[in-house]
Amino acid sequence: MDETRPGLLTEMRNENSENLHQFTTLEIIQLMNQEDQKVAFAVEKALPQIKDAIDAVVTSLKQGGRIFYIGAGTSGRLGVLDASECPPTFGVTNDLVNGIIAGGEKAIRYAVEDAEDDREAGREVVNQQLGPKDVLIGIASSGRTPYVLGAVEKANERNILTIGIACNLGSELAKMAKYPIEIPVGPEVITGSTRLKAGTAQKMVLNMISTASMIKMGKVYKNLMVNVQATNEKLRKRSISIIQDITGLDESAAKEANEKANGDTRAAILMVLFQVDFDTAISVLKQHHDHFPNAMEQLQRQKAAKDLT
């Protein structure tokens, strides 16, 4: 079989899609790759919806709110994953971005039967964990998962901001959420296996929501993770590298600055650039609610004013 002929796999799928088991390994992954390329285009069409949702999230965060992802199965696991990566990446507290999965922590590793069908459990978890300033982001490929719908329904009743991410158009979740995000990725290579294109699309959208929100909240300077939590050797090296990039110090001096700042990359940078002590650096950061670019701007203005006198 000529595996390089253009369109061959599409033809094979259209004419005899049930015979995937007869495909060669290369044919299988070529087909998967063709289908995956459709995901980014589906997400691109939803960018206006994603933008509106992110702006709403940032407004909530500035008012002291938190983010809660909620989903079942793959959707729930992706929410937990994104939430767990925010503290080390952006230096935020562990309770700022939260992941809730139907069936609890056990469901992260194992399938918990019928958990996704428990609409009342979704309502109850919102009652137990969310406050009026928080944001609930429901994630459901089909847009009709009862657990997620129950949670969004309860959040709406309590006037909690709701966002819904679905991979179908016109779903119940999209109709229910204040900010719907619809990403119709089309049929999966393996029918019904939403861990494939749907999961990829959801991961892309969650990346956008958390990353763009944290940038807007001042957790990133230029394109650098200035809020990184240096909890291992790799991240400690990255912290030193960030200090070098922004201040121009050599590695030895950057390490010394980092030590004087008790491992706080942001404080180290401010101390070096503006010749302030640790307490002053932390104080300015607190004044700006840990918005690093705004803290930089204040110290720059103070330095400019001092230079004029």
Tab-separated table of C-alpha atoms in Angstrom:
chain	number	residue	atom	x	y	z
A	1	MET	CA	0.000	0.000	0.000
A	2	ASP	CA	1.276	3.460	-0.932
A	3	GLU	CA	1.298	5.282	2.417
A	4	THR	CA	2.545	8.546	0.920
A	5	ARG	CA	-0.293	9.201	-1.548
A	6	PRO	CA	-2.051	12.487	-0.540
A	7	GLY	CA	-5.475	12.005	0.960
A	8	LEU	CA	-5.104	8.231	1.187
A	9	LEU	CA	-5.913	8.000	4.866
A	10	THR	CA	-8.893	10.318	4.592
A	11	GLU	CA	-10.250	8.128	1.805
A	12	MET	CA	-9.650	5.000	3.845
A	13	ARG	CA	-11.372	6.471	6.846
A	14	ASN	CA	-14.379	7.695	4.884
A	15	GLU	CA	-14.825	4.424	3.046
A	16	ASN	CA	-13.905	1.904	5.695
A	17	SER	CA	-13.314	3.631	9.008
A	18	GLU	CA	-14.241	0.592	11.061
A	19	ASN	CA	-11.124	-1.214	9.854
A	20	LEU	CA	-8.540	0.803	11.771
A	21	HIS	CA	-7.136	-2.463	13.078
A	22	GLN	CA	-6.007	-3.236	9.532
A	23	PHE	CA	-4.007	-0.016	9.227
A	24	THR	CA	-0.223	-0.062	9.539
A	25	THR	CA	1.325	1.767	12.472
A	26	LEU	CA	2.358	4.627	10.205
A	27	GLU	CA	-1.158	4.901	8.765
A	28	ILE	CA	-2.669	5.076	12.244
A	29	ILE	CA	-0.453	7.889	13.430
A	30	GLN	CA	-0.723	9.736	10.102
A	31	LEU	CA	-4.485	9.676	10.503
A	32	MET	CA	-4.241	10.864	14.102
A	33	ASN	CA	-1.898	13.653	13.039
A	34	GLN	CA	-4.299	14.764	10.298
A	35	GLU	CA	-7.136	14.923	12.788
A	36	ASP	CA	-5.049	16.718	15.441
A	37	GLN	CA	-4.279	19.495	12.959
A	38	LYS	CA	-7.990	20.378	12.970
A	39	VAL	CA	-7.944	21.135	16.696
A	40	ALA	CA	-5.992	24.398	16.525
A	41	PHE	CA	-8.351	25.730	13.853
A	42	ALA	CA	-11.380	24.864	16.000
A	43	VAL	CA	-9.799	26.659	18.955
A	44	GLU	CA	-8.946	29.650	16.757
A	45	LYS	CA	-12.619	30.114	15.874
A	46	ALA	CA	-13.444	30.213	19.580
A	47	LEU	CA	-10.847	32.872	20.460
A	48	PRO	CA	-13.443	35.657	20.909
A	49	GLN	CA	-15.318	33.475	23.396
A	50	ILE	CA	-12.080	32.556	25.175
A	51	LYS	CA	-11.052	36.225	25.360
A	52	ASP	CA	-14.339	37.218	27.009
A	53	ALA	CA	-14.025	34.386	29.516
A	54	ILE	CA	-10.443	35.346	30.415
A	55	ASP	CA	-11.370	38.996	30.947
A	56	ALA	CA	-14.142	37.864	33.301
A	57	VAL	CA	-11.712	35.598	35.176
A	58	VAL	CA	-9.198	38.437	35.628
A	59	THR	CA	-11.906	40.737	36.962
A	60	SER	CA	-12.873	38.069	39.482
A	61	LEU	CA	-9.260	37.438	40.539
A	62	LYS	CA	-8.683	41.150	41.087
A	63	GLN	CA	-11.673	41.143	43.431
A	64	GLY	CA	-10.229	38.303	45.483
A	65	GLY	CA	-11.891	35.430	43.666
A	66	ARG	CA	-10.530	31.998	42.820
A	67	ILE	CA	-10.739	29.698	39.792
A	68	PHE	CA	-12.420	26.301	40.033
A	69	TYR	CA	-12.251	23.837	37.143
A	70	ILE	CA	-14.796	21.037	37.315
A	71	GLY	CA	-15.188	17.995	35.096
A	72	ALA	CA	-15.419	14.226	34.905
A	73	GLY	CA	-13.001	11.706	33.412
A	74	THR	CA	-10.481	13.223	30.994
A	75	SER	CA	-12.045	16.668	31.325
A	76	GLY	CA	-11.712	16.568	35.099
A	77	ARG	CA	-8.133	15.317	34.946
A	78	LEU	CA	-7.141	18.125	32.589
A	79	GLY	CA	-8.605	20.664	34.999
A	80	VAL	CA	-6.693	19.147	37.904
A	81	LEU	CA	-3.514	19.156	35.816
A	82	ASP	CA	-3.788	22.818	34.876
A	83	ALA	CA	-4.614	23.837	38.432
A	84	SER	CA	-1.688	21.893	39.895
A	85	GLU	CA	0.793	23.542	37.524
A	86	CYS	CA	-0.145	27.124	38.413
A	87	PRO	CA	1.639	27.424	41.812
A	88	PRO	CA	5.118	26.383	40.612
A	89	THR	CA	4.807	28.299	37.346
A	90	PHE	CA	3.256	31.532	38.572
A	91	GLY	CA	4.051	31.521	42.295
A	92	VAL	CA	0.397	31.660	43.310
A	93	THR	CA	-1.074	30.005	46.388
A	94	ASN	CA	-2.332	26.443	46.107
A	95	ASP	CA	-5.929	27.531	46.593
A	96	LEU	CA	-6.082	30.168	43.835
A	97	VAL	CA	-6.623	27.735	40.953
A	98	ASN	CA	-8.451	24.535	41.870
A	99	GLY	CA	-9.354	21.344	40.031
A	100	ILE	CA	-12.415	19.319	40.989
A	101	ILE	CA	-13.071	15.919	39.405
A	102	ALA	CA	-16.176	13.772	39.701
A	103	GLY	CA	-15.383	10.890	42.036
A	104	GLY	CA	-12.709	12.769	43.976
A	105	GLU	CA	-8.951	12.217	43.997
A	106	LYS	CA	-9.286	8.499	43.275
A	107	ALA	CA	-10.775	9.422	39.889
A	108	ILE	CA	-7.558	11.158	38.859
A	109	ARG	CA	-5.931	7.739	38.441
A	110	TYR	CA	-8.872	5.356	38.167
A	111	ALA	CA	-12.309	5.358	36.575
A	112	VAL	CA	-15.027	5.890	39.162
A	113	GLU	CA	-18.226	4.426	37.770
A	114	ASP	CA	-21.330	6.608	37.643
A	115	ALA	CA	-19.548	9.597	39.244
A	116	GLU	CA	-20.123	11.754	36.171
A	117	ASP	CA	-23.855	11.005	36.256
A	118	ASP	CA	-24.377	12.405	39.762
A	119	ARG	CA	-25.860	15.837	39.093
A	120	GLU	CA	-26.601	16.427	42.775
A	121	ALA	CA	-22.949	15.809	43.703
A	122	GLY	CA	-21.949	18.578	41.316
A	123	ARG	CA	-24.400	20.958	42.961
A	124	GLU	CA	-23.183	20.021	46.423
A	125	VAL	CA	-19.489	20.554	45.688
A	126	VAL	CA	-20.267	24.112	44.578
A	127	ASN	CA	-22.116	24.717	47.837
A	128	GLN	CA	-19.202	23.364	49.853
A	129	GLN	CA	-16.232	24.929	48.096
A	130	LEU	CA	-17.129	28.072	46.120
A	131	GLY	CA	-17.734	31.597	47.311
A	132	PRO	CA	-19.517	34.521	45.613
A	133	LYS	CA	-16.316	36.010	44.125
A	134	ASP	CA	-15.123	32.749	42.581
A	135	VAL	CA	-15.300	31.473	38.999
A	136	LEU	CA	-16.563	28.022	38.041
A	137	ILE	CA	-15.259	26.616	34.756
A	138	GLY	CA	-17.223	23.554	33.693
A	139	ILE	CA	-15.410	21.233	31.277
A	140	ALA	CA	-17.381	18.588	29.361
A	141	SER	CA	-16.566	17.355	25.866
A	142	SER	CA	-20.175	16.443	25.154
A	143	GLY	CA	-21.510	19.498	26.951
A	144	ARG	CA	-24.050	17.357	28.771
A	145	THR	CA	-22.206	15.663	31.664
A	146	PRO	CA	-24.711	15.673	34.573
A	147	TYR	CA	-22.070	16.257	37.283
A	148	VAL	CA	-20.801	19.364	35.484
A	149	LEU	CA	-24.273	20.617	34.605
A	150	GLY	CA	-25.344	20.297	38.232
A	151	ALA	CA	-22.347	22.319	39.360
A	152	VAL	CA	-22.911	25.079	36.795
A	153	GLU	CA	-26.608	25.125	37.591
A	154	LYS	CA	-25.925	25.625	41.305
A	155	ALA	CA	-23.286	28.280	40.616
A	156	ASN	CA	-25.783	30.199	38.489
A	157	GLU	CA	-28.343	30.026	41.283
A	158	ARG	CA	-25.782	31.581	43.621
A	159	ASN	CA	-24.721	34.230	41.070
A	160	ILE	CA	-21.240	32.766	40.814
A	161	LEU	CA	-19.537	33.456	37.480
A	162	THR	CA	-19.734	30.419	35.172
A	163	ILE	CA	-17.746	29.408	32.089
A	164	GLY	CA	-18.501	26.309	30.053
A	165	ILE	CA	-16.048	24.501	27.756
A	166	ALA	CA	-17.657	22.018	25.363
A	167	CYS	CA	-16.552	20.343	22.143
A	168	ASN	CA	-19.987	20.429	20.546
A	169	LEU	CA	-22.105	23.331	19.332
A	170	GLY	CA	-25.362	24.240	21.035
A	171	SER	CA	-24.804	22.005	24.055
A	172	GLU	CA	-26.690	22.269	27.320
A	173	LEU	CA	-23.488	23.413	29.041
A	174	ALA	CA	-22.988	26.238	26.526
A	175	LYS	CA	-26.567	27.373	26.986
A	176	MET	CA	-26.255	27.279	30.764
A	177	ALA	CA	-22.867	28.996	31.268
A	178	LYS	CA	-22.601	32.779	31.286
A	179	TYR	CA	-19.471	32.528	29.149
A	180	PRO	CA	-19.672	29.542	26.767
A	181	ILE	CA	-16.603	28.314	24.907
A	182	GLU	CA	-17.490	25.950	22.067
A	183	ILE	CA	-14.816	23.965	20.228
A	184	PRO	CA	-16.411	21.513	17.782
A	185	VAL	CA	-13.473	19.271	16.888
A	186	GLY	CA	-15.547	16.691	14.992
A	187	PRO	CA	-15.537	12.882	15.220
A	188	GLU	CA	-12.632	11.184	16.964
A	189	VAL	CA	-10.344	8.637	15.301
A	190	ILE	CA	-11.749	6.159	17.802
A	191	THR	CA	-15.430	6.978	18.031
A	192	GLY	CA	-16.345	8.489	21.393
A	193	SER	CA	-12.788	8.600	22.757
A	194	THR	CA	-12.779	12.204	23.921
A	195	ARG	CA	-9.283	11.844	25.364
A	196	LEU	CA	-8.080	12.494	21.812
A	197	LYS	CA	-9.020	15.666	19.873
A	198	ALA	CA	-11.478	16.875	22.486
A	199	GLY	CA	-8.907	16.442	25.234
A	200	THR	CA	-6.288	18.270	23.174
A	201	ALA	CA	-8.688	21.145	22.531
A	202	GLN	CA	-9.586	21.407	26.216
A	203	LYS	CA	-5.912	21.424	27.223
A	204	MET	CA	-5.223	24.236	24.760
A	205	VAL	CA	-8.075	26.332	26.108
A	206	LEU	CA	-7.110	25.733	29.738
A	207	ASN	CA	-3.535	26.747	28.887
A	208	MET	CA	-4.893	29.998	27.471
A	209	ILE	CA	-7.177	30.736	30.400
A	210	SER	CA	-4.618	30.184	33.145
A	211	THR	CA	-1.620	31.642	31.300
A	212	ALA	CA	-3.316	34.767	29.969
A	213	SER	CA	-5.000	35.380	33.335
A	214	MET	CA	-1.698	35.118	35.190
A	215	ILE	CA	0.002	37.446	32.697
A	216	LYS	CA	-2.767	39.996	33.230
A	217	MET	CA	-2.366	39.575	36.996
A	218	GLY	CA	1.333	40.491	36.756
A	219	LYS	CA	2.769	37.039	37.414
A	220	VAL	CA	4.936	37.259	34.290
A	221	TYR	CA	7.421	39.967	33.263
A	222	LYS	CA	8.114	40.223	29.535
A	223	ASN	CA	8.010	36.490	28.774
A	224	LEU	CA	9.763	35.393	31.956
A	225	MET	CA	8.347	33.418	34.896
A	226	VAL	CA	9.444	35.897	37.547
A	227	ASN	CA	7.084	34.300	40.072
A	228	VAL	CA	8.544	30.824	39.625
A	229	GLN	CA	8.742	28.753	42.804
A	230	ALA	CA	12.227	27.264	42.834
A	231	THR	CA	11.328	23.928	44.412
A	232	ASN	CA	13.941	21.819	42.618
A	233	GLU	CA	17.351	22.183	41.008
A	234	LYS	CA	15.957	22.812	37.528
A	235	LEU	CA	13.743	25.633	38.773
A	236	ARG	CA	16.533	27.075	40.926
A	237	LYS	CA	18.699	27.326	37.815
A	238	ARG	CA	15.814	28.916	35.945
A	239	SER	CA	15.387	31.467	38.717
A	240	ILE	CA	19.050	32.418	38.497
A	241	SER	CA	18.785	32.651	34.708
A	242	ILE	CA	15.774	34.977	34.981
A	243	ILE	CA	17.655	37.259	37.366
A	244	GLN	CA	20.567	37.349	34.908
A	245	ASP	CA	18.308	38.096	31.928
A	246	ILE	CA	16.633	41.061	33.587
A	247	THR	CA	19.513	42.539	35.579
A	248	GLY	CA	22.512	41.694	33.421
A	249	LEU	CA	24.387	40.109	36.345
A	250	ASP	CA	26.720	37.200	35.815
A	251	GLU	CA	25.763	33.817	37.270
A	252	SER	CA	27.747	34.216	40.484
A	253	ALA	CA	26.300	37.644	41.256
A	254	ALA	CA	22.785	36.461	40.379
A	255	LYS	CA	23.123	33.574	42.834
A	256	GLU	CA	24.256	35.980	45.534
A	257	ALA	CA	21.326	38.301	44.823
A	258	ASN	CA	18.921	35.383	44.976
A	259	GLU	CA	20.294	34.323	48.352
A	260	LYS	CA	19.910	37.852	49.737
A	261	ALA	CA	16.287	37.763	48.561
A	262	ASN	CA	15.636	34.449	50.330
A	263	GLY	CA	15.059	32.754	46.991
A	264	ASP	CA	12.374	35.236	45.856
A	265	THR	CA	13.227	35.924	42.213
A	266	ARG	CA	11.048	39.048	42.050
A	267	ALA	CA	12.576	40.589	45.152
A	268	ALA	CA	16.092	39.813	43.943
A	269	ILE	CA	15.453	41.636	40.666
A	270	LEU	CA	14.000	44.699	42.381
A	271	MET	CA	16.834	44.788	44.916
A	272	VAL	CA	19.459	44.736	42.170
A	273	LEU	CA	17.833	47.137	39.735
A	274	PHE	CA	16.748	49.768	42.252
A	275	GLN	CA	19.255	49.263	45.074
A	276	VAL	CA	16.578	48.620	47.715
A	277	ASP	CA	16.614	46.137	50.568
A	278	PHE	CA	14.542	42.980	50.790
A	279	ASP	CA	11.844	44.448	53.028
A	280	THR	CA	11.328	47.383	50.666
A	281	ALA	CA	11.076	45.092	47.638
A	282	ILE	CA	8.476	42.910	49.342
A	283	SER	CA	6.571	45.950	50.580
A	284	VAL	CA	6.278	47.412	47.081
A	285	LEU	CA	5.125	44.065	45.721
A	286	LYS	CA	2.438	43.860	48.391
A	287	GLN	CA	1.282	47.398	47.606
A	288	HIS	CA	0.591	46.222	44.071
A	289	HIS	CA	-0.948	42.891	45.080
A	290	ASP	CA	2.124	41.035	43.793
A	291	HIS	CA	1.757	42.537	40.299
A	292	PHE	CA	5.450	42.546	39.388
A	293	PRO	CA	5.383	44.885	36.335
A	294	ASN	CA	3.440	47.473	38.358
A	295	ALA	CA	5.941	47.212	41.208
A	296	MET	CA	8.742	47.730	38.681
A	297	GLU	CA	7.022	50.823	37.312
A	298	GLN	CA	6.645	52.376	40.766
A	299	LEU	CA	10.297	51.879	41.616
A	300	GLN	CA	11.325	53.198	38.195
A	301	ARG	CA	9.295	56.368	38.784
A	302	GLN	CA	10.821	56.793	42.241
A	303	LYS	CA	14.314	56.300	40.857
A	304	ALA	CA	13.693	58.814	38.046
A	305	ALA	CA	12.365	61.385	40.503
A	306	LYS	CA	15.373	60.867	42.770
A	307	ASP	CA	17.780	61.227	39.852
A	308	LEU	CA	16.242	64.627	39.028
A	309	THR	CA	16.865	66.012	42.504
